[in-house]
XYZ file of C-alpha atoms in Angstrom:
427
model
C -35.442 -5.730 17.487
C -34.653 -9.270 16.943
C -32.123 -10.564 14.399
C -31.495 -13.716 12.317
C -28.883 -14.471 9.911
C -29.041 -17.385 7.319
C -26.453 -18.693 5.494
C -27.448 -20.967 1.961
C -24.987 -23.408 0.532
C -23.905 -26.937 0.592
C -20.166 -25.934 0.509
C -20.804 -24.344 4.215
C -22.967 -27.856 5.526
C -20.539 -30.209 4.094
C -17.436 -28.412 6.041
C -15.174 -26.855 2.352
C -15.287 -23.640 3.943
C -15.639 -21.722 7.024
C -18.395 -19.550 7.390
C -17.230 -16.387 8.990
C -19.994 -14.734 7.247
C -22.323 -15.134 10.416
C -19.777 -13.525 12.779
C -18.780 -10.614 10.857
C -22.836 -9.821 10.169
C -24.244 -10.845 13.986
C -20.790 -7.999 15.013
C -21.948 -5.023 12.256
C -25.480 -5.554 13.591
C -24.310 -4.507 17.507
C -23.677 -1.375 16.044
C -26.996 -0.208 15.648
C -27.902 -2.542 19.518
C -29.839 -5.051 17.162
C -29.212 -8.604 18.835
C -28.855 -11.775 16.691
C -31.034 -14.371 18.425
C -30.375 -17.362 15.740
C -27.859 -18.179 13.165
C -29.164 -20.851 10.748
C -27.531 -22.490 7.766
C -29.144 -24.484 5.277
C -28.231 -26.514 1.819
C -29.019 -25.653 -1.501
C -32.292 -27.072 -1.755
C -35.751 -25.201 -2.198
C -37.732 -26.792 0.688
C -34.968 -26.111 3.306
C -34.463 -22.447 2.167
C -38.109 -22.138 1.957
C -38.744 -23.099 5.587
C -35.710 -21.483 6.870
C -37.096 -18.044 5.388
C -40.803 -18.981 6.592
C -39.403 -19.495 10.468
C -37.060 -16.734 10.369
C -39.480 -13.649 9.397
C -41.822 -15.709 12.314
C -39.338 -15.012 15.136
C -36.974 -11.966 13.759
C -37.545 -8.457 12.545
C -33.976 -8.541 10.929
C -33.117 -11.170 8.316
C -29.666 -11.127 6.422
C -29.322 -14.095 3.975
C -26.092 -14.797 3.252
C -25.292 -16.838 -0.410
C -26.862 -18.206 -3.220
C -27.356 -15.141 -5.159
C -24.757 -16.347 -8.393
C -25.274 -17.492 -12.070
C -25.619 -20.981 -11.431
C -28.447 -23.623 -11.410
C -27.681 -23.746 -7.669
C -28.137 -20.172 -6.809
C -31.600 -19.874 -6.418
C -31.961 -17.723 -3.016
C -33.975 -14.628 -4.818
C -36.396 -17.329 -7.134
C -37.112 -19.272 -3.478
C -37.479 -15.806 -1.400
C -40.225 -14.698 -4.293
C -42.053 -17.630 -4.368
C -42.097 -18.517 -0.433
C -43.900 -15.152 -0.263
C -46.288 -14.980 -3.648
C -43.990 -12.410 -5.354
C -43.179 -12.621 -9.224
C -39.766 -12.091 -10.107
C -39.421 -9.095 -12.338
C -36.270 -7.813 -14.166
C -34.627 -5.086 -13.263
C -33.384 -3.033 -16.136
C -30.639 -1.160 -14.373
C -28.881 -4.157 -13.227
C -29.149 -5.754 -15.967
C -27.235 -2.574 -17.403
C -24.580 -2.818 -14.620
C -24.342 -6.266 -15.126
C -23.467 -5.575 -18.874
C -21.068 -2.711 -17.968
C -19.225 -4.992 -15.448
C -18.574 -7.925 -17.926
C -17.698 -4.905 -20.779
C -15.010 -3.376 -18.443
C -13.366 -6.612 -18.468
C -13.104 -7.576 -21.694
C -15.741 -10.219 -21.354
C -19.095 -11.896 -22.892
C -21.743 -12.186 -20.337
C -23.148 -15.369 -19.786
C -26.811 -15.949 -20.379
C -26.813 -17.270 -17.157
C -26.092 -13.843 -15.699
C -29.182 -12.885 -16.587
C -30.966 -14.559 -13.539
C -29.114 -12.183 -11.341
C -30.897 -9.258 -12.171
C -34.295 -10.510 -11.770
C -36.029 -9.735 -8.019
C -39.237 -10.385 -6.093
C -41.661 -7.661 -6.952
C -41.198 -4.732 -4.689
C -38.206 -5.476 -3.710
C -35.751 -2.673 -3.105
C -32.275 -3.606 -5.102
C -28.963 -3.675 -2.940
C -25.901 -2.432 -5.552
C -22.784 -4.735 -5.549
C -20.233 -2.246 -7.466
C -17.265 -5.189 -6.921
C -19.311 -7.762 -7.973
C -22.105 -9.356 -10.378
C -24.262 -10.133 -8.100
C -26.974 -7.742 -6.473
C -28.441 -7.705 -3.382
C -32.337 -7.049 -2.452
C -34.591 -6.195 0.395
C -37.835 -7.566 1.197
C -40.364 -6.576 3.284
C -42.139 -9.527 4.535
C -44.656 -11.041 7.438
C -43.546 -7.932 9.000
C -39.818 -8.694 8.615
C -37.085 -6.740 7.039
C -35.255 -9.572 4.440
C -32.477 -8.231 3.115
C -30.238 -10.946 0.542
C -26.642 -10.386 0.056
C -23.974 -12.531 -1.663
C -22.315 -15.336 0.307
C -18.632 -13.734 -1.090
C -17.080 -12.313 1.747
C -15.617 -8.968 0.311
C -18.914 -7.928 -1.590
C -20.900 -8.734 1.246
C -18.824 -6.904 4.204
C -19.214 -3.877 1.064
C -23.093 -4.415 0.836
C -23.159 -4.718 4.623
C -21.559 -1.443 5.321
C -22.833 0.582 2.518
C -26.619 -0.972 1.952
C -28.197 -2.916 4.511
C -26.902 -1.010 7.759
C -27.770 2.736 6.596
C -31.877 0.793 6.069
C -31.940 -0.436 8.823
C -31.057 2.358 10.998
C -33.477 4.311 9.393
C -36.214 2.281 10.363
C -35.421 2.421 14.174
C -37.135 4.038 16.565
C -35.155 8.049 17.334
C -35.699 7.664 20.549
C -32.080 6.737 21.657
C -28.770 6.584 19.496
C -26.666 3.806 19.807
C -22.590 3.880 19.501
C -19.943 1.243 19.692
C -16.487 0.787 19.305
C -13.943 -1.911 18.721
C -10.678 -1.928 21.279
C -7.938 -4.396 20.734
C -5.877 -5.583 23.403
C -3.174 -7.828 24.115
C -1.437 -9.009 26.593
C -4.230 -9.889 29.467
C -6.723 -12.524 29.160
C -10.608 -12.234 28.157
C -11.801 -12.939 31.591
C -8.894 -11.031 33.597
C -10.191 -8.147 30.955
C -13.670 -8.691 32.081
C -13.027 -8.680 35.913
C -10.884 -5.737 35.260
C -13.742 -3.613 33.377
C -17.055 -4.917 34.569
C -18.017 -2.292 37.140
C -17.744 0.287 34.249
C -21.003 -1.117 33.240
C -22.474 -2.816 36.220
C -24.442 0.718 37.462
C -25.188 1.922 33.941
C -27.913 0.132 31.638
C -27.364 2.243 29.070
C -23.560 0.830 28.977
C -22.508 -2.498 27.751
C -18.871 -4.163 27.700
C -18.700 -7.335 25.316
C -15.720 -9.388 25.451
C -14.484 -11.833 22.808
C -10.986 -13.463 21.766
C -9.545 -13.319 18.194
C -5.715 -15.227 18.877
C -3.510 -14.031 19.665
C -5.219 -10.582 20.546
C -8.735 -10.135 22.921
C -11.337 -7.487 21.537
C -13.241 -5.076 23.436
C -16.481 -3.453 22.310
C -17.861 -0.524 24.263
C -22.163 -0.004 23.574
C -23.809 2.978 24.888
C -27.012 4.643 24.232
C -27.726 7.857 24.388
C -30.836 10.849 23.896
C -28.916 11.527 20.779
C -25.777 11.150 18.547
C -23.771 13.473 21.008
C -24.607 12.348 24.079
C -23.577 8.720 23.058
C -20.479 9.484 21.942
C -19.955 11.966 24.984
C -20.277 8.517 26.944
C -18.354 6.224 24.534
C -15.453 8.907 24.812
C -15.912 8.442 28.469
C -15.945 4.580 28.560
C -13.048 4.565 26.785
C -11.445 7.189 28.528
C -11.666 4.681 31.709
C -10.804 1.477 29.758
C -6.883 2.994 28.468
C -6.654 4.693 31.798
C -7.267 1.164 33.705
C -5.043 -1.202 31.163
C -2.473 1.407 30.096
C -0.360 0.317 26.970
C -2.308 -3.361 27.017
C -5.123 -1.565 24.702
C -3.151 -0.937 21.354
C -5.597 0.547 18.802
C -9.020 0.854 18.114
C -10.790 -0.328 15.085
C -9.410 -2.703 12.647
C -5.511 -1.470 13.215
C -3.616 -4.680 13.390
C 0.047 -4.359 15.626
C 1.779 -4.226 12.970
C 0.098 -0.811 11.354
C 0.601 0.613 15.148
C 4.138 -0.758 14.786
C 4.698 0.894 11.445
C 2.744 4.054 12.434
C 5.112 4.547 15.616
C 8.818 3.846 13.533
C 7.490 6.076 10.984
C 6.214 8.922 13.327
C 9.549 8.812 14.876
C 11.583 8.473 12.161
C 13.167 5.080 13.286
C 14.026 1.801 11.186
C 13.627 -1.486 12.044
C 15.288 -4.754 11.540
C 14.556 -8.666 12.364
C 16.539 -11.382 12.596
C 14.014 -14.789 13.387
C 14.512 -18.231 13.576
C 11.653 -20.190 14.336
C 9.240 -17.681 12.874
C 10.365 -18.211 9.934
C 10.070 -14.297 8.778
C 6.724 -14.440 9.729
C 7.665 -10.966 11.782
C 8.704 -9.873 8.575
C 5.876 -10.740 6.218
C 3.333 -8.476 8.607
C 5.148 -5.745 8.931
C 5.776 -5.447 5.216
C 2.282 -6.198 4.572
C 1.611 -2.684 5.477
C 2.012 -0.228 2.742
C 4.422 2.804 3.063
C 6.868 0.156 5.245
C 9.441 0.503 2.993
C 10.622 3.945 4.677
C 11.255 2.174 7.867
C 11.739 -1.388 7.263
C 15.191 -1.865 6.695
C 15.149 -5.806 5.880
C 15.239 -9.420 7.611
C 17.178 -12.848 7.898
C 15.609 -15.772 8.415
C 18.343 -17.995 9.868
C 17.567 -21.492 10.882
C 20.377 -22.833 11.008
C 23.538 -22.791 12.951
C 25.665 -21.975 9.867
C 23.241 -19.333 8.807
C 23.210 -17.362 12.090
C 26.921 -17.403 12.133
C 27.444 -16.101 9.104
C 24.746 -13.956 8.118
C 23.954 -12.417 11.491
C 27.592 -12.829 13.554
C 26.598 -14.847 16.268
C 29.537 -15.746 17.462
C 30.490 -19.591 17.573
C 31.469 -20.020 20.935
C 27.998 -18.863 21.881
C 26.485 -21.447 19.969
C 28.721 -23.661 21.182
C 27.972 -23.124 24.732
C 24.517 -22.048 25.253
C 22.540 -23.475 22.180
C 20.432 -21.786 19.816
C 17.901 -21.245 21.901
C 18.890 -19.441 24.577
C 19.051 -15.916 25.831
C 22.663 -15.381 24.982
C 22.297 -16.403 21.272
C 18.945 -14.202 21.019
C 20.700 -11.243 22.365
C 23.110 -11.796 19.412
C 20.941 -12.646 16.380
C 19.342 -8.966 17.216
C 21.960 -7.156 17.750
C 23.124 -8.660 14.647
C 20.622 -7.590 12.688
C 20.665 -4.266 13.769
C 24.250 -3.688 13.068
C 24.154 -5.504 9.797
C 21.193 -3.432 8.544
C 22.437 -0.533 10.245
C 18.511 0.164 11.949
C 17.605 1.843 14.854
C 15.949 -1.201 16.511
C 16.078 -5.131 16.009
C 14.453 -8.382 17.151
C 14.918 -11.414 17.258
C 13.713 -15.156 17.831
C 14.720 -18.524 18.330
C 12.899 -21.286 20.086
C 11.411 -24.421 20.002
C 7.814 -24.902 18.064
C 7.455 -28.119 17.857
C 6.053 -31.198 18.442
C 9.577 -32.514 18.664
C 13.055 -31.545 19.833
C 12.442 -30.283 23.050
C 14.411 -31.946 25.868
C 13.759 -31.811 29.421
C 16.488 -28.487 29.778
C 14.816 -26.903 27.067
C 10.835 -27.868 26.008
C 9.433 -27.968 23.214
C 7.472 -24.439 23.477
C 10.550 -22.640 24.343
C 10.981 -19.326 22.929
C 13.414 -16.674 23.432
C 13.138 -12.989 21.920
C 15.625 -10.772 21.801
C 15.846 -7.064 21.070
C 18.384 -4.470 20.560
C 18.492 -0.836 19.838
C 21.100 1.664 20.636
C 21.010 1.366 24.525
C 22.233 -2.048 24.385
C 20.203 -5.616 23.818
C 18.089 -8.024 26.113
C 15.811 -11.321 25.470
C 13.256 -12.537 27.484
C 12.201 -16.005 26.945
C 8.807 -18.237 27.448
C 7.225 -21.114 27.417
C 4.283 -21.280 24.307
C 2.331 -24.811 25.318
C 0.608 -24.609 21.417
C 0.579 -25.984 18.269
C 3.206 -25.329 15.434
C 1.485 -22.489 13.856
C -0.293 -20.802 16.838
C 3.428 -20.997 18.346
C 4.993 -19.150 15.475
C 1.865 -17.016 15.593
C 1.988 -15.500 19.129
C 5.391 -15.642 19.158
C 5.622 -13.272 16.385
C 3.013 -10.623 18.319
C 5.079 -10.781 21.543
C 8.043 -9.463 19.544
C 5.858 -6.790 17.586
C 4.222 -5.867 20.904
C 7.835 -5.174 22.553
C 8.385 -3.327 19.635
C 5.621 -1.095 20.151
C 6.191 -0.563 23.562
C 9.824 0.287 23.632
C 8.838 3.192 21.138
C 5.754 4.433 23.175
C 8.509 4.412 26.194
C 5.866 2.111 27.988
C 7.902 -0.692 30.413
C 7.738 -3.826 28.832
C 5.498 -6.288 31.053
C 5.007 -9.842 29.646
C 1.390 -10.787 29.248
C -0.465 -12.417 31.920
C -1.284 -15.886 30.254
C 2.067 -16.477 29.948
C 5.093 -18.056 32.249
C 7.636 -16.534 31.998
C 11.148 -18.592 31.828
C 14.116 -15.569 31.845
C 14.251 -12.245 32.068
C 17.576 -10.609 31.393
């Protein structure tokens, strides 16, 4: 079965906003072993939508639509789809009802304009949007399954999930069950991953490795098939099985866990606190790890201190450190952590202080230079590195090396610097 997803809107051709909406549908669709062959985006306009929906039920079996499904004079996805294949529209009572219901749960008058959104091509099976005003619809045309969502992200991932991927598996063939899952690694690169993995699959059609990168982290996605739904997951367990045994603690969690939920997960299953003390993150180690809910029970608290001054006195660097070494440097990273993890009296701390850039690097000390510290109660160490990216992807990776330490020195896993990296000190 071949796939297409189309995206409508002028906002997505003239460059306002990214459209991640064609990533996140082409990955849900691997689930079910359904391959996206084309990913087309088109303007607001009634010829171009009209042609785009004509050549995509031609060449695809799958079609998800992605947009123009609003209130506005400009949404007109659902008129175009009835008319391009000699459908009226017809209202549909009961979301016309929700539609009222939404609107009176917030206090609101609907719009007239609203109205529009509950009309659909005849026969078309309605998609529910229960976050949203907009429905979704399905289609069966030329042959081809058309299913219409909205082009807003979080009602569309919902729809996805909950609507369009439970019809669509219905409507394959029972023959063979098809399972995936999502591994996240860091620490090696997407093709060492690949040369490290690809015999698991080499001998086994029924087994696919895909490989992609999503900075600072690499993804891996295990796809088996199998007689039925417990054979295939007999053989994804398997995969898997060989994947964490081959990269050890590189392979962090499965699914959408980001570090610093594993992070949390680990201080909290252990009943440890944590501390950080960052300079040229900025508290950006901070910010993720509180983003998680429930971190209050083992995040004890943060300094950001950029300055000198500020690392003297909040965090007790001492000044003859400073003095000697510079901020950045191993010595002064040792101290900002163990700093923090006296001051907040936690059970581990880290710390950085480095160079992002584009200026005051020197040749001593480029610009790139990081150093991370961390301390718990067997004593402190940095390790230091050279980041050759921008500002933000510094502060960025920077920030996941010091999580991922974290993580490891909890698991009891040795801590072994990633791959893509050179590595400057190691104290």
């Amino acid at each position: 079965m071949k796939a297409e997803v189309l995206t409508i809107g002028d906002e997505l051709l003239r460059g306002e906003i990214i459209d991640s909406n064609k990533s996140y549908l082409s990955d849900r669709l691997l689930q079910l072993d359904i391959e996206t062959r084309f990913h087309t985006t088109v303007a607001d306009d009634p010829e171009d939508i009209r042609d785009a929906l004509i050549c995509a039920t031609e060449r695809s079996q799958v079609v998800l639509v992605s947009g123009g499904l609003g209130p506005t004079r400009d949404d007109i996805t659902v008129e175009i789809l009835a008319s391009t294949f000699d459908r009226n529209l017809l209202l549909d009572q009961d979301s016309l009802n929700a539609l009222e219901t939404f609107f009176s749960k917030l206090g609101r008058e609907m719009s007239d304009l609203n109205r529009k959104q509950a009309y659909f091509p005849e026969g078309a099976e309605i998609l529910l949007n229960p976050i949203g005003t907009a429905p979704g619809c399905l289609l069966e045309a030329s042959g081809s399954l058309v299913f219409c969502m909205p082009g807003v992200p979080r009602e569309l991932y919902l729809m996805m999930d909950e609507q369009v991927l439970p019809r669509i598996s219905a409507r394959l063939s029972n023959e063979t069950v098809v399972r995936a899952r999502l591994l996240r690694t860091f620490g090696m690169g997407e093709s060492n991953l690949d040369e490290a993995l690809g015999d698991l699959a080499r001998n086994d059609e029924d087994v696919k490795l895909g490989f992609r990168t999503s900075f600072p982290d690499n993804y891996i996605r295990p796809v088996v098939k199998g007689g039925n739904e417990a054979a295939a997951l007999r053989k994804l367990d398997g995969i898997c099985e060989s994947i964490h045994e081959r990269l050890g603690a590189i392979v962090y969690a499965e699914g959408e866990t980001p570090m610093e939920k594993v992070v949390g997960e680990l201080l909290d299953s252990s009943n440890k606190t944590f501390a950080t003390a960052e300079s040229c993150t900025a508290g950006l180690i901070a910010h993720r790890i509180t983003e998680v809910p429930g971190s209050s029970s083992y995040f004890q608290g943060g300094v950001v201190a950029y300055a000198d001054k500020s690392k003297r006195q909040l965090l007790g660097v001492d000044a003859d450190l400073l003095s000697r070494h510079g901020a950045v440097s191993n010595e002064v990273a040792r101290a900002m952590a163990e700093g923090a993890l006296a001051r907040f009296d936690s059970d581990v701390a880290v710390s950085t202080t480095g160079i992002s850039g584009p200026g005051g690097g020197s040749d001593e000390k480029p610009v790139g230079l990081v150093f991370i510290g961390l301390a718990d109660k067997s004593g402190s160490e940095a390790h230091s590195f050279v980041i050759s990216l921008d500002r933000k992807r510094h502060r960025e990776l920077t920030a996941q090396l010091a999580l991922d330490w974290v993580r490891r020195r909890l698991l009891g896993a040795p801590y072994i610097p990633p791959q893509f990296l050179r590595q400057q000190v190691k104290q």
